[in-house]
Short mmCIF file of C-alpha atoms in Angstrom, two decimals:
data_model
loop_
_atom_site.label_atom_id
_atom_site.label_comp_id
_atom_site.label_asym_id
_atom_site.label_seq_id
_atom_site.Cartn_x
_atom_site.Cartn_y
_atom_site.Cartn_z
CA UNK S 17 0.00 0.01 0.00
CA UNK S 18 1.34 3.42 -0.88
CA UNK S 19 1.80 5.21 2.42
CA UNK S 20 1.72 9.02 2.96
CA UNK S 21 5.07 10.70 2.76
CA UNK S 22 6.72 7.41 1.65
CA UNK S 23 9.46 9.35 -0.10
CA UNK S 24 11.38 10.54 2.98
CA UNK S 25 13.40 13.16 1.04
CA UNK S 26 13.17 16.56 2.61
CA UNK S 27 12.07 17.89 -0.75
CA UNK S 28 9.06 15.59 -0.95
CA UNK S 29 5.83 17.41 -0.68
CA UNK S 30 3.25 14.92 -2.11
CA UNK S 31 2.80 11.26 -2.60
CA UNK S 32 1.33 11.78 -5.96
CA UNK S 33 1.17 14.80 -8.35
CA UNK S 34 -1.22 14.62 -11.23
CA UNK S 35 -0.76 17.10 -14.17
CA UNK S 36 -4.01 17.72 -15.91
CA UNK S 37 -7.44 18.00 -14.23
CA UNK S 38 -9.52 16.40 -17.05
CA UNK S 39 -11.59 13.30 -16.50
CA UNK S 40 -8.73 10.79 -16.27
CA UNK S 41 -6.63 12.75 -13.86
CA UNK S 42 -9.43 13.80 -11.65
CA UNK S 43 -10.85 10.25 -11.37
CA UNK S 44 -7.40 9.12 -10.32
CA UNK S 45 -7.20 11.78 -7.61
CA UNK S 46 -10.73 10.90 -6.40
CA UNK S 47 -9.96 7.21 -6.33
CA UNK S 48 -6.75 7.84 -4.35
CA UNK S 49 -8.55 10.10 -1.87
CA UNK S 50 -11.21 7.47 -1.27
CA UNK S 51 -9.14 4.34 -1.19
CA UNK S 52 -6.09 5.89 0.61
CA UNK S 53 -7.30 8.99 2.43
CA UNK S 54 -4.03 9.68 4.10
CA UNK S 55 -2.06 9.94 0.80
CA UNK S 56 -1.20 13.49 -0.19
CA UNK S 57 -2.25 14.37 -3.76
CA UNK S 58 -1.80 17.36 -5.88
CA UNK S 59 -3.61 18.14 -9.13
CA UNK S 60 -2.44 20.83 -11.55
CA UNK S 61 -4.77 22.13 -14.05
CA UNK S 62 -4.11 24.96 -16.55
CA UNK S 63 -7.69 26.00 -16.80
CA UNK S 64 -9.96 27.67 -14.30
CA UNK S 65 -12.23 24.78 -13.92
CA UNK S 66 -11.54 21.08 -13.36
CA UNK S 67 -12.93 19.22 -16.31
CA UNK S 68 -13.52 22.29 -18.47
CA UNK S 69 -17.05 22.34 -19.89
CA UNK S 70 -17.85 18.73 -20.72
CA UNK S 71 -20.26 15.89 -20.37
CA UNK S 72 -19.13 12.22 -20.01
CA UNK S 73 -21.68 9.55 -20.61
CA UNK S 74 -21.27 5.71 -20.08
CA UNK S 75 -23.36 2.55 -19.66
CA UNK S 76 -23.90 1.59 -16.08
CA UNK S 77 -22.10 -1.72 -16.52
CA UNK S 78 -18.96 -0.02 -17.85
CA UNK S 79 -17.74 0.74 -14.25
CA UNK S 80 -17.11 -1.88 -11.55
CA UNK S 81 -18.78 -1.65 -8.13
CA UNK S 82 -15.37 -0.75 -6.55
CA UNK S 83 -15.57 2.61 -8.26
CA UNK S 84 -19.17 3.51 -7.10
CA UNK S 85 -18.26 5.42 -3.92
CA UNK S 86 -16.33 8.14 -5.76
CA UNK S 87 -17.97 7.86 -9.28
CA UNK S 88 -21.62 7.75 -8.47
CA UNK S 89 -21.66 11.16 -6.85
CA UNK S 90 -20.50 12.56 -10.20
CA UNK S 91 -23.53 11.17 -12.10
CA UNK S 92 -26.12 13.83 -12.59
CA UNK S 93 -28.49 11.97 -14.92
CA UNK S 94 -29.41 8.29 -15.34
CA UNK S 95 -31.95 6.58 -17.57
CA UNK S 96 -33.03 2.94 -17.56
CA UNK S 97 -32.64 2.58 -21.39
CA UNK S 98 -31.62 4.27 -24.57
CA UNK S 99 -32.68 4.39 -28.13
CA UNK S 100 -31.16 4.35 -31.69
CA UNK S 101 -32.71 5.49 -34.85
CA UNK S 102 -31.89 4.75 -38.48
CA UNK S 103 -33.69 5.25 -41.69
CA UNK S 104 -34.73 1.48 -41.73
CA UNK S 105 -34.36 0.46 -38.07
CA UNK S 106 -35.33 1.82 -34.59
CA UNK S 107 -34.55 0.02 -31.33
CA UNK S 108 -34.71 0.67 -27.48
CA UNK S 109 -31.83 -1.05 -25.55
CA UNK S 110 -32.44 -1.96 -21.97
CA UNK S 111 -29.17 -0.76 -20.59
CA UNK S 112 -28.82 1.93 -17.86
CA UNK S 113 -27.20 4.98 -19.31
CA UNK S 114 -25.53 7.70 -17.15
CA UNK S 115 -24.13 11.18 -17.65
CA UNK S 116 -21.54 13.04 -15.57
CA UNK S 117 -20.97 16.84 -15.75
CA UNK S 118 -17.75 18.72 -15.46
CA UNK S 119 -19.53 20.88 -12.82
CA UNK S 120 -19.98 17.95 -10.58
CA UNK S 121 -16.41 16.96 -11.14
CA UNK S 122 -15.06 20.38 -10.32
CA UNK S 123 -17.14 20.38 -7.08
CA UNK S 124 -15.93 17.02 -6.02
CA UNK S 125 -12.34 17.92 -6.71
CA UNK S 126 -12.31 21.32 -5.06
CA UNK S 127 -14.17 20.42 -1.88
CA UNK S 128 -12.03 20.97 1.25
CA UNK S 129 -9.45 18.29 1.86
CA UNK S 130 -6.52 18.15 4.16
CA UNK S 131 -4.71 15.77 1.84
CA UNK S 132 -5.51 16.98 -1.69
CA UNK S 133 -4.42 20.25 -3.18
CA UNK S 134 -5.71 21.57 -6.50
CA UNK S 135 -3.77 24.11 -8.43
CA UNK S 136 -6.12 25.85 -10.89
CA UNK S 137 -4.90 28.22 -13.64
CA UNK S 138 -1.37 26.90 -13.36
CA UNK S 139 0.72 25.38 -16.08
CA UNK S 140 3.40 22.86 -15.62
CA UNK S 141 6.40 23.91 -17.58
CA UNK S 142 8.49 20.85 -16.70
CA UNK S 143 7.26 17.38 -15.78
CA UNK S 144 9.73 14.57 -14.72
CA UNK S 145 9.42 11.35 -12.81
CA UNK S 146 9.43 13.01 -9.48
CA UNK S 147 9.11 16.73 -9.93
CA UNK S 148 6.65 19.08 -11.52
CA UNK S 149 7.69 22.73 -12.09
CA UNK S 150 4.90 25.32 -12.38
CA UNK S 151 4.95 28.53 -14.41
CA UNK S 152 5.56 30.64 -11.32
CA UNK S 153 8.65 28.64 -10.28
CA UNK S 154 6.96 26.50 -7.72
CA UNK S 155 8.32 22.93 -7.66
CA UNK S 156 6.13 20.04 -6.64
CA UNK S 157 8.04 16.97 -5.55
CA UNK S 158 6.51 13.56 -5.41
CA UNK S 159 7.19 9.80 -5.45
CA UNK S 160 4.77 9.57 -8.39
CA UNK S 161 4.07 12.01 -11.22
CA UNK S 162 1.17 11.21 -13.56
CA UNK S 163 0.80 13.20 -16.83
CA UNK S 164 -2.81 13.60 -17.90
CA UNK S 165 -2.52 16.69 -20.05
CA UNK S 166 -3.75 15.32 -23.38
CA UNK S 167 -1.63 14.79 -26.47
CA UNK S 168 1.99 15.65 -26.38
CA UNK S 169 3.42 17.94 -29.03
CA UNK S 170 5.27 14.99 -30.59
CA UNK S 171 2.18 12.90 -30.90
CA UNK S 172 -0.05 12.89 -33.92
CA UNK S 173 -2.62 10.60 -35.36
CA UNK S 174 -1.51 9.08 -38.66
CA UNK S 175 -3.92 6.57 -40.06
CA UNK S 176 -7.01 7.84 -38.20
CA UNK S 177 -10.43 9.16 -38.80
CA UNK S 178 -12.10 11.58 -36.38
CA UNK S 179 -15.23 11.97 -34.36
CA UNK S 180 -16.12 15.72 -34.14
CA UNK S 181 -19.14 17.31 -32.57
CA UNK S 182 -20.91 20.30 -31.35
CA UNK S 183 -23.45 20.03 -28.50
CA UNK S 184 -25.90 22.54 -27.23
CA UNK S 185 -28.32 22.38 -24.36
CA UNK S 186 -31.66 23.95 -25.31
CA UNK S 187 -33.71 25.69 -22.70
CA UNK S 188 -37.28 25.21 -23.94
CA UNK S 189 -40.51 27.31 -23.50
CA UNK S 190 -42.64 24.02 -23.28
CA UNK S 191 -42.14 20.38 -22.47
CA UNK S 192 -40.29 18.26 -25.05
CA UNK S 193 -41.82 14.91 -23.99
CA UNK S 194 -38.53 13.03 -24.74
CA UNK S 195 -37.88 10.63 -21.87
CA UNK S 196 -35.21 8.25 -23.32
CA UNK S 197 -31.76 9.30 -24.55
CA UNK S 198 -31.23 8.84 -28.25
CA UNK S 199 -27.59 7.78 -28.68
CA UNK S 200 -27.69 7.80 -32.43
CA UNK S 201 -30.39 9.36 -34.58
CA UNK S 202 -28.88 8.61 -37.93
CA UNK S 203 -32.08 9.26 -39.79
CA UNK S 204 -30.83 12.92 -40.32
CA UNK S 205 -29.16 13.84 -43.61
CA UNK S 206 -25.75 12.13 -43.94
CA UNK S 207 -23.05 14.93 -44.44
CA UNK S 208 -19.30 14.69 -44.31
CA UNK S 209 -19.42 10.98 -43.42
CA UNK S 210 -21.46 9.15 -40.75
CA UNK S 211 -23.58 11.77 -39.15
CA UNK S 212 -26.06 11.45 -36.22
CA UNK S 213 -27.73 13.50 -33.59
CA UNK S 214 -27.12 12.61 -29.96
CA UNK S 215 -30.04 13.56 -27.61
CA UNK S 216 -30.01 13.63 -23.84
CA UNK S 217 -33.18 14.78 -21.92
CA UNK S 218 -32.03 16.59 -18.86
CA UNK S 219 -35.47 17.67 -17.79
CA UNK S 220 -38.97 18.47 -19.13
CA UNK S 221 -37.66 21.75 -20.65
CA UNK S 222 -33.89 20.97 -20.95
CA UNK S 223 -32.69 18.94 -24.00
CA UNK S 224 -29.16 18.51 -24.96
CA UNK S 225 -28.59 18.08 -28.79
CA UNK S 226 -25.22 17.08 -30.21
CA UNK S 227 -24.45 17.00 -33.91
CA UNK S 228 -21.73 14.32 -34.32
CA UNK S 229 -19.69 13.22 -37.32
CA UNK S 230 -17.31 10.22 -37.94
CA UNK S 231 -15.25 11.65 -40.83
CA UNK S 232 -11.71 12.16 -42.12
CA UNK S 233 -11.16 15.76 -41.00
CA UNK S 234 -11.30 17.13 -37.48
CA UNK S 235 -12.06 20.62 -38.75
CA UNK S 236 -15.33 21.96 -37.34
CA UNK S 237 -17.67 24.58 -38.87
CA UNK S 238 -19.41 25.72 -35.63
CA UNK S 239 -21.84 28.00 -37.34
CA UNK S 240 -23.01 25.33 -39.73
CA UNK S 241 -23.40 22.74 -36.93
CA UNK S 242 -25.28 25.24 -34.69
CA UNK S 243 -27.69 25.91 -37.60
CA UNK S 244 -28.21 22.05 -38.09
CA UNK S 245 -28.87 21.77 -34.28
CA UNK S 246 -31.48 24.44 -34.42
CA UNK S 247 -33.02 22.92 -37.53
CA UNK S 248 -33.18 19.59 -35.81
CA UNK S 249 -34.87 21.12 -32.77
CA UNK S 250 -37.44 22.76 -34.85
CA UNK S 251 -38.02 19.45 -36.65
CA UNK S 252 -38.84 18.00 -33.21
CA UNK S 253 -41.29 20.78 -32.58
CA UNK S 254 -39.08 22.60 -30.07
CA UNK S 255 -38.83 26.29 -29.49
CA UNK S 256 -36.03 27.34 -27.20
CA UNK S 257 -35.88 30.31 -24.81
CA UNK S 258 -32.21 30.12 -24.39
CA UNK S 259 -28.98 28.16 -24.52
CA UNK S 260 -27.44 26.26 -21.58
CA UNK S 261 -24.17 24.35 -21.77
CA UNK S 262 -22.22 24.15 -25.00
CA UNK S 263 -19.29 22.00 -25.93
CA UNK S 264 -17.27 21.01 -28.97
CA UNK S 265 -14.74 18.34 -29.62
CA UNK S 266 -12.60 16.39 -32.07
CA UNK S 267 -11.48 12.94 -31.08
CA UNK S 268 -9.28 10.42 -32.89
CA UNK S 269 -10.64 7.25 -34.32
CA UNK S 270 -7.43 5.46 -35.44
CA UNK S 271 -7.07 2.40 -37.46
CA UNK S 272 -3.18 2.31 -36.93
CA UNK S 273 -1.54 1.67 -33.60
CA UNK S 274 -0.21 4.85 -32.18
CA UNK S 275 3.19 4.92 -30.30
CA UNK S 276 3.31 5.73 -26.58
CA UNK S 277 5.19 8.84 -25.49
CA UNK S 278 7.48 6.81 -23.25
CA UNK S 279 7.39 3.33 -21.66
CA UNK S 280 8.51 4.84 -18.32
CA UNK S 281 6.21 7.98 -18.33
CA UNK S 282 3.06 7.44 -16.36
CA UNK S 283 0.41 8.89 -18.70
CA UNK S 284 -3.40 8.68 -18.68
CA UNK S 285 -6.11 9.86 -20.95
CA UNK S 286 -5.60 10.34 -24.71
CA UNK S 287 -1.97 10.97 -24.00
CA UNK S 288 -1.57 7.30 -23.03
CA UNK S 289 -4.17 6.05 -25.55
CA UNK S 290 -6.60 5.28 -22.74
CA UNK S 291 -9.95 5.46 -24.62
CA UNK S 292 -12.12 3.35 -26.97
CA UNK S 293 -10.68 3.82 -30.52
CA UNK S 294 -14.11 3.09 -32.19
CA UNK S 295 -16.36 5.22 -30.02
CA UNK S 296 -14.06 7.61 -28.28
CA UNK S 297 -15.82 6.69 -24.98
CA UNK S 298 -13.31 7.15 -22.16
CA UNK S 299 -15.12 6.52 -18.87
CA UNK S 300 -14.37 2.79 -18.77
CA UNK S 301 -10.63 3.40 -19.30
CA UNK S 302 -10.61 6.33 -16.92
CA UNK S 303 -12.10 4.24 -14.16
CA UNK S 304 -9.86 1.23 -14.63
CA UNK S 305 -6.69 3.36 -14.59
CA UNK S 306 -7.94 5.30 -11.61
CA UNK S 307 -8.33 1.97 -9.72
CA UNK S 308 -4.88 0.94 -10.75
CA UNK S 309 -3.45 4.17 -9.40
CA UNK S 310 -5.34 3.75 -6.07
CA UNK S 311 -4.15 0.16 -5.62
CA UNK S 312 -0.48 0.61 -6.42
CA UNK S 313 2.13 0.40 -3.70
CA UNK S 314 4.54 2.79 -5.34
CA UNK S 315 5.82 4.10 -8.70
CA UNK S 316 7.39 0.81 -9.88
CA UNK S 317 4.21 -1.09 -8.91
CA UNK S 318 2.11 1.37 -10.72
CA UNK S 319 4.11 1.03 -13.87
CA UNK S 320 3.65 -2.75 -13.69
CA UNK S 321 -0.10 -2.46 -13.04
CA UNK S 322 -0.57 0.07 -15.94
CA UNK S 323 1.57 -2.05 -18.26
CA UNK S 324 -0.55 -5.13 -17.45
CA UNK S 325 -3.70 -3.14 -17.94
CA UNK S 326 -2.44 -1.58 -21.19
CA UNK S 327 -1.72 -5.09 -22.66
CA UNK S 328 -5.27 -6.07 -21.83
CA UNK S 329 -6.63 -2.92 -23.27
CA UNK S 330 -4.52 -3.31 -26.49
CA UNK S 331 -6.13 -6.77 -27.03
CA UNK S 332 -9.45 -4.94 -27.30
CA UNK S 333 -8.26 -1.81 -28.92
CA UNK S 334 -6.59 -3.71 -31.84
CA UNK S 335 -10.01 -5.12 -32.81
CA UNK S 336 -11.65 -1.70 -32.43
CA UNK S 337 -9.05 -0.18 -34.70
CA UNK S 338 -9.73 -2.89 -37.27
CA UNK S 339 -13.39 -1.88 -37.24
CA UNK S 340 -12.30 1.74 -37.80
CA UNK S 341 -10.28 0.57 -40.81
CA UNK S 342 -13.28 -1.08 -42.27
CA UNK S 343 -15.49 1.99 -41.56
CA UNK S 344 -13.13 4.57 -43.03
CA UNK S 345 -11.50 2.65 -45.81
CA UNK S 346 -14.07 0.19 -47.08
CA UNK S 347 -17.23 2.37 -47.12
CA UNK S 348 -17.93 5.64 -48.96
CA UNK S 349 -18.70 8.45 -46.39
CA UNK S 350 -22.47 8.43 -47.35
CA UNK S 351 -22.70 4.67 -46.88
CA UNK S 352 -21.27 4.48 -43.39
CA UNK S 353 -24.68 4.66 -41.64
CA UNK S 354 -25.35 1.17 -42.86
CA UNK S 355 -22.47 -0.23 -40.71
CA UNK S 356 -24.07 1.07 -37.48
CA UNK S 357 -27.61 0.18 -38.50
CA UNK S 358 -26.40 -3.37 -38.88
CA UNK S 359 -24.40 -3.27 -35.65
CA UNK S 360 -27.45 -2.19 -33.58
CA UNK S 361 -29.32 -5.32 -34.70
CA UNK S 362 -26.87 -7.47 -32.70
CA UNK S 363 -27.72 -8.93 -29.30
CA UNK S 364 -27.72 -6.41 -26.50
CA UNK S 365 -24.96 -8.15 -24.56
CA UNK S 366 -22.61 -7.93 -27.52
CA UNK S 367 -23.36 -4.20 -27.83
CA UNK S 368 -22.74 -3.76 -24.11
CA UNK S 369 -19.47 -5.51 -24.19
CA UNK S 370 -18.42 -3.61 -27.24
CA UNK S 371 -18.88 -0.29 -25.53
CA UNK S 372 -17.07 -1.53 -22.34
CA UNK S 373 -14.22 -2.97 -24.36
CA UNK S 374 -14.85 -6.43 -23.04
CA UNK S 375 -15.55 -8.20 -26.28
CA UNK S 376 -15.36 -11.95 -26.34
CA UNK S 377 -14.14 -13.92 -29.35
CA UNK S 378 -17.81 -14.88 -30.05
CA UNK S 379 -18.69 -11.17 -30.06
CA UNK S 380 -15.99 -10.39 -32.61
CA UNK S 381 -17.12 -13.20 -34.87
CA UNK S 382 -20.74 -12.06 -34.53
CA UNK S 383 -19.80 -8.50 -35.41
CA UNK S 384 -18.00 -9.56 -38.58
CA UNK S 385 -20.08 -12.56 -39.76
CA UNK S 386 -22.89 -12.53 -42.28
CA UNK S 387 -23.45 -10.37 -45.24
CA UNK S 388 -21.42 -7.09 -45.15
CA UNK S 389 -23.43 -3.93 -44.57
CA UNK S 390 -24.56 -2.20 -47.77
CA UNK S 391 -21.81 -0.22 -49.45
CA UNK S 392 -18.83 -2.39 -48.40
CA UNK S 393 -16.12 -2.31 -51.06
CA UNK S 394 -12.58 -3.76 -50.74
CA UNK S 395 -11.90 -1.85 -54.00
CA UNK S 396 -11.86 1.39 -51.94
CA UNK S 397 -8.82 0.01 -50.01
CA UNK S 398 -6.81 -1.35 -52.81
CA UNK S 399 -8.06 1.03 -55.62
CA UNK S 400 -8.87 4.61 -55.34
CA UNK S 401 -8.16 5.00 -51.58
CA UNK S 402 -4.94 2.98 -51.13
CA UNK S 403 -3.36 1.72 -47.90
CA UNK S 404 -1.25 4.00 -45.63
#
């Protein structure tokens, strides 16, 4: 067990310093505070808010019971089921779906604690195995330093598609009558690749609409997407009195393996490739790495635990990247919706394990077997498109 002040050097101030107060870094800090309350933790975040302005959704079975004490308080919305819609297929899946907010994460991280310090609006100018230097010259010394800042400058995604989105919460003048989240409404016009609306009912007069694209370019025309969201809202018969939260993003969907920054650097989040390559969902990975951090007995033990977890993750991620290869290289952009329409006809347990990155061999065979979705063409790989 990692004990407080286990590094007896006079310079040691913390047992663990986490650089980056996003989802992965914050969950690691909360897990440490819960499972080892005497351990001193510091979190450095360059922004003014922990978590920025984001929502994180996940299926209830994605997180083990061991995470419930520190994860459940972050969940602000929960629904017993969710829906998907395609031109030729609609389905309600009986899996609990949950959404966390950055506001809840910020509140949990910044509540008074004698053993956790949060440095907001501070940038780490140097980050080594045991020391983090802040922009004002302050040095934070620790047995363990975890880098959770996002992509490093030297990292890039070659051989990758992207998921890009703009989401807006509509504050409505009347009830919308939508009670079940719609994870994919792909009955909308297909533009730039696979496009769908993501709909979360936050209350009778609060509706979060996200316009999402699986495409080749991460560039985002925010004005165009805002117009499409308003148009979709009007199509649903909605008239809004205002706008609540708003968020944008572009996330990699690689079909090639991406090199890690360093085998010896402890990195979480997208920096360490801890996410689902085919969905960009990150909560399952964030929870599993947080539990690894909280259970480690020291830096060397944490490296061993994360390496073991990374190998298990890679077994699943490799297949997910193969699915990305098929999606982006074997289907014309306007045909990609057929892939997901076929996927959502599979058994619910296969779909659940896919999202949780717990696919069995049978799941993989089931996903790939049978007649390919309409629009499949190997000629796109070996002909016009080519292989990178």
